[in-house]
Short mmCIF file of C-alpha atoms in Angstrom, two decimals:
data_model
loop_
_atom_site.label_atom_id
_atom_site.label_comp_id
_atom_site.label_asym_id
_atom_site.label_seq_id
_atom_site.Cartn_x
_atom_site.Cartn_y
_atom_site.Cartn_z
CA ASP Z 668 22.19 51.33 28.24
CA ILE Z 669 19.01 53.12 27.14
CA GLN Z 670 19.90 55.96 24.77
CA MET Z 671 17.94 59.20 25.04
CA THR Z 672 17.85 61.42 21.97
CA GLN Z 673 16.57 64.96 22.19
CA SER Z 674 15.65 67.24 19.33
CA PRO Z 675 16.34 69.86 18.40
CA SER Z 676 19.70 70.42 20.08
CA SER Z 677 19.00 74.14 20.03
CA LEU Z 678 16.23 76.48 19.00
CA SER Z 679 15.58 80.21 18.80
CA ALA Z 680 12.20 81.49 19.87
CA SER Z 681 10.46 84.71 20.84
CA ILE Z 682 8.63 85.67 24.00
CA GLY Z 683 5.12 84.27 23.83
CA ASP Z 684 5.99 81.47 21.40
CA ARG Z 685 4.88 77.90 21.91
CA VAL Z 686 7.92 75.63 22.09
CA THR Z 687 8.03 71.85 21.85
CA ILE Z 688 11.07 69.69 22.61
CA THR Z 689 11.07 65.99 21.82
CA CYS Z 690 12.86 63.12 23.52
CA ARG Z 691 13.09 59.60 22.17
CA ALA Z 692 14.21 56.52 24.08
CA SER Z 693 16.01 53.64 22.39
CA GLU Z 694 13.54 51.21 24.01
CA SER Z 695 10.31 51.51 25.91
CA ILE Z 696 10.56 53.26 29.26
CA THR Z 697 6.78 53.45 29.82
CA THR Z 698 6.44 56.79 31.67
CA TYR Z 699 9.76 56.73 33.53
CA LEU Z 700 10.76 60.05 32.02
CA ASN Z 701 11.78 63.28 33.73
CA TRP Z 702 12.46 66.78 32.41
CA TYR Z 703 14.95 69.25 33.89
CA GLN Z 704 15.76 72.88 33.23
CA GLN Z 705 19.31 74.14 33.64
CA LYS Z 706 20.46 77.75 33.57
CA PRO Z 707 24.13 78.71 33.14
CA GLY Z 708 26.18 78.06 36.25
CA LYS Z 709 23.27 76.44 38.07
CA ALA Z 710 22.24 72.92 38.93
CA PRO Z 711 19.46 71.29 36.93
CA TYR Z 712 15.95 71.84 38.25
CA LEU Z 713 13.22 69.21 38.06
CA LEU Z 714 10.23 70.40 36.05
CA ILE Z 715 8.27 67.25 35.27
CA SER Z 716 8.44 63.68 36.54
CA ALA Z 717 6.74 60.50 35.33
CA ALA Z 718 6.40 62.03 31.85
CA SER Z 719 3.60 64.43 32.73
CA SER Z 720 3.54 65.23 36.44
CA LEU Z 721 4.29 68.91 36.97
CA GLN Z 722 6.38 69.55 40.04
CA SER Z 723 5.08 71.86 42.75
CA GLY Z 724 5.91 75.48 41.99
CA VAL Z 725 6.55 74.93 38.29
CA PRO Z 726 4.44 77.26 36.11
CA SER Z 727 1.50 75.65 34.35
CA ARG Z 728 2.79 76.81 30.95
CA PHE Z 729 5.09 73.78 31.14
CA SER Z 730 3.61 70.41 30.23
CA GLY Z 731 4.90 66.97 29.40
CA SER Z 732 3.39 64.07 27.54
CA GLY Z 733 4.25 60.73 26.02
CA SER Z 734 4.88 57.12 26.90
CA GLY Z 735 6.90 54.23 25.58
CA THR Z 736 9.66 55.74 23.48
CA TYR Z 737 8.36 59.18 22.49
CA PHE Z 738 7.99 62.16 24.80
CA THR Z 739 7.50 65.89 24.51
CA LEU Z 740 8.02 68.93 26.70
CA THR Z 741 5.90 71.92 25.72
CA ILE Z 742 6.20 75.49 26.91
CA ARG Z 743 2.89 77.12 26.08
CA SER Z 744 3.95 80.77 26.06
CA LEU Z 745 7.69 81.32 26.38
CA GLN Z 746 8.73 83.75 29.10
CA PRO Z 747 12.12 85.49 29.55
CA GLU Z 748 13.02 83.22 32.46
CA ASP Z 749 12.51 80.10 30.30
CA PHE Z 750 15.62 80.65 28.24
CA ALA Z 751 17.76 77.75 29.40
CA THR Z 752 18.86 74.24 28.48
CA TYR Z 753 16.38 71.40 28.93
CA TYR Z 754 17.27 67.75 29.53
CA CYS Z 755 15.19 64.62 29.52
CA GLN Z 756 16.23 61.66 31.66
CA GLN Z 757 15.00 58.09 31.89
CA SER Z 758 14.64 56.46 35.30
CA TYR Z 759 13.32 53.12 34.02
CA THR Z 760 16.59 51.36 34.65
CA THR Z 761 20.19 51.93 35.60
CA PRO Z 762 22.33 53.48 34.39
CA ARG Z 763 20.08 56.50 34.42
CA THR Z 764 20.67 58.32 31.15
CA PHE Z 765 20.06 61.86 29.98
CA GLY Z 766 19.33 63.32 26.60
CA GLY Z 767 21.93 65.59 25.08
CA GLY Z 768 20.00 68.73 25.95
CA THR Z 769 18.06 71.38 24.08
CA LYS Z 770 19.23 74.97 24.39
CA VAL Z 771 16.39 77.47 24.09
CA GLU Z 772 17.69 80.86 23.00
CA ILE Z 773 16.13 84.24 22.35
CA LYS Z 774 15.32 85.03 18.75
CA GLN T 91 13.62 72.77 52.90
CA LEU T 92 16.06 70.04 51.95
CA GLN T 93 19.53 71.21 51.00
CA LEU T 94 22.50 69.32 49.62
CA GLN T 95 26.06 70.62 49.63
CA GLU T 96 29.07 69.09 47.91
CA SER T 97 32.54 69.46 49.40
CA GLY T 98 36.01 68.31 48.44
CA PRO T 99 39.16 69.32 46.60
CA GLY T 100 38.74 71.35 43.45
CA LEU T 101 42.01 70.12 41.96
CA VAL T 102 43.15 66.52 41.67
CA LYS T 103 46.31 65.22 40.02
CA PRO T 104 46.11 62.65 37.22
CA SER T 105 46.12 59.02 38.43
CA GLU T 106 45.01 60.07 41.91
CA THR T 107 41.62 59.63 43.60
CA LEU T 108 38.81 62.19 43.46
CA SER T 109 36.90 62.33 46.75
CA LEU T 110 33.71 64.27 47.33
CA THR T 111 31.18 64.39 50.13
CA CYS T 112 27.57 65.55 50.02
CA THR T 113 25.99 66.81 53.23
CA VAL T 114 22.21 66.70 53.53
CA SER T 115 20.36 69.17 55.72
CA GLY T 116 16.71 69.89 56.34
CA GLY T 117 15.55 66.31 55.96
CA SER T 118 16.28 62.66 56.55
CA ILE T 119 18.72 60.54 54.59
CA SER T 120 17.39 57.32 56.10
CA SER T 121 14.46 56.37 53.90
CA LEU T 122 14.13 53.79 51.14
CA SER T 123 11.96 56.30 49.32
CA TYR T 124 15.15 58.05 48.29
CA SER T 125 18.38 57.29 46.53
CA TRP T 126 21.38 59.56 46.86
CA ASP T 127 22.90 60.20 43.47
CA TRP T 128 26.01 61.62 41.90
CA ILE T 129 25.91 63.24 38.45
CA ARG T 130 28.66 65.05 36.60
CA GLN T 131 28.84 67.55 33.78
CA PRO T 132 32.06 68.26 31.84
CA PRO T 133 32.48 71.93 30.97
CA GLY T 134 30.10 72.87 28.16
CA LYS T 135 28.70 69.35 27.88
CA GLY T 136 25.73 67.30 29.01
CA LEU T 137 24.88 65.37 32.16
CA GLU T 138 26.26 61.95 33.06
CA TRP T 139 24.86 59.82 35.88
CA ILE T 140 27.66 58.32 37.97
CA GLY T 141 25.62 56.20 40.35
CA HIS T 142 23.62 56.18 43.54
CA ILE T 143 23.49 54.77 47.02
CA PHE T 144 20.64 54.06 49.43
CA TYR T 145 20.94 54.60 53.16
CA THR T 146 21.28 50.84 53.56
CA GLY T 147 24.51 51.00 51.56
CA THR T 148 23.07 49.42 48.42
CA THR T 149 24.67 50.94 45.34
CA ASN T 150 24.25 51.09 41.57
CA PHE T 151 26.94 52.50 39.33
CA ASN T 152 27.23 53.50 35.71
CA PRO T 153 29.03 50.59 33.99
CA SER T 154 31.23 53.11 32.20
CA LEU T 155 32.73 54.10 35.56
CA GLN T 156 32.01 51.08 37.71
CA SER T 157 35.58 49.81 37.93
CA ARG T 158 36.75 53.13 39.39
CA VAL T 159 33.82 54.23 41.58
CA THR T 160 33.14 53.73 45.26
CA MET T 161 30.24 55.25 47.20
CA SER T 162 29.51 55.25 50.90
CA VAL T 163 26.93 56.68 53.26
CA ASP T 164 27.14 57.90 56.85
CA THR T 165 23.62 58.25 58.18
CA SER T 166 24.75 59.67 61.53
CA LYS T 167 26.36 62.61 59.75
CA LYS T 168 23.72 62.71 56.98
CA GLN T 169 26.46 62.48 54.41
CA PHE T 170 27.19 60.37 51.37
CA SER T 171 30.45 60.23 49.49
CA LEU T 172 31.97 59.52 46.11
CA LYS T 173 35.44 58.25 45.31
CA LEU T 174 36.69 58.01 41.74
CA ASP T 175 40.06 56.31 41.25
CA SER T 176 42.77 56.82 38.65
CA VAL T 177 41.40 60.09 37.34
CA THR T 178 42.39 61.64 34.03
CA ALA T 179 41.65 64.96 32.37
CA ALA T 180 38.44 63.39 31.03
CA ASP T 181 37.11 63.35 34.61
CA THR T 182 37.25 67.15 34.81
CA ALA T 183 33.66 68.21 35.43
CA VAL T 184 31.17 69.85 37.72
CA TYR T 185 30.06 67.13 40.13
CA TYR T 186 26.54 67.30 41.54
CA CYS T 187 24.92 65.34 44.32
CA ALA T 188 21.16 64.93 44.17
CA ARG T 189 18.24 63.12 45.81
CA GLY T 190 16.34 60.56 43.79
CA ALA T 191 12.75 60.53 45.00
CA TYR T 192 10.50 57.55 44.28
CA ASP T 193 6.73 57.94 43.93
CA SER T 194 4.21 56.51 46.38
CA SER T 195 4.31 53.12 44.63
CA GLY T 196 8.10 53.03 44.85
CA HIS T 197 8.63 53.69 41.17
CA ARG T 198 9.46 56.49 38.74
CA PRO T 199 12.32 58.15 40.61
CA ALA T 200 13.26 61.71 39.78
CA LEU T 201 16.11 63.91 40.94
CA ASP T 202 14.17 66.48 42.90
CA TYR T 203 16.86 68.20 44.98
CA TRP T 204 20.36 69.02 43.78
CA GLY T 205 23.47 70.48 45.32
CA GLN T 206 24.94 73.58 43.71
CA GLY T 207 27.73 71.53 42.15
CA THR T 208 31.48 71.63 42.58
CA LEU T 209 34.04 71.90 39.80
CA VAL T 210 36.78 69.31 39.99
CA THR T 211 39.73 69.84 37.68
CA VAL T 212 42.17 67.04 36.96
CA SER T 213 45.57 68.53 36.25
CA SER T 214 49.16 68.22 37.36
#
């Protein structure tokens, strides 16, 4: 299985901060990398597919980059509704695997 | 707007079979551009992919669960189903169904629509 490692596992940030979450794959997945946002009690929500393709309706303050084994999710200016847990997921092969999650909390 | 809805028992006894169904509305289930996936999340933990099925019946399962998992699809009812045998307390989780959407070249699938999730507790 391809292992996905996210860091940090949690972070505290203030409204307006720039936040970067990293995701590393245990082997190359080219750009088969997706990012999801999950709020408590809710299903995950797809933010970015194919490493950098912003989904329709997702605010432009979210961006993704990377290829191979190293990827980042950046939130340019953190808003109150962005406090949530973020997961990366590889879709290069089965089994699909997720990172352990990054919880973004209010400082 | 596509919607997915999980249904099934919320309580299953140890050693028995967990059975869930996902009903799709607002769109077609019969396209090779989509897989129909199951994902679970134990309370307070991360996401685990269980497997997926295409409308043709082709499946892929997580090897960690493969010996206990069965999936099926009923295109006439726009439903797909999950069965997990011989459950234990470790199978207690919120179970989600989701659509895996492939890009125009048939690659880079992403889970773009999710059901709300259903909590299944394994307990006697």
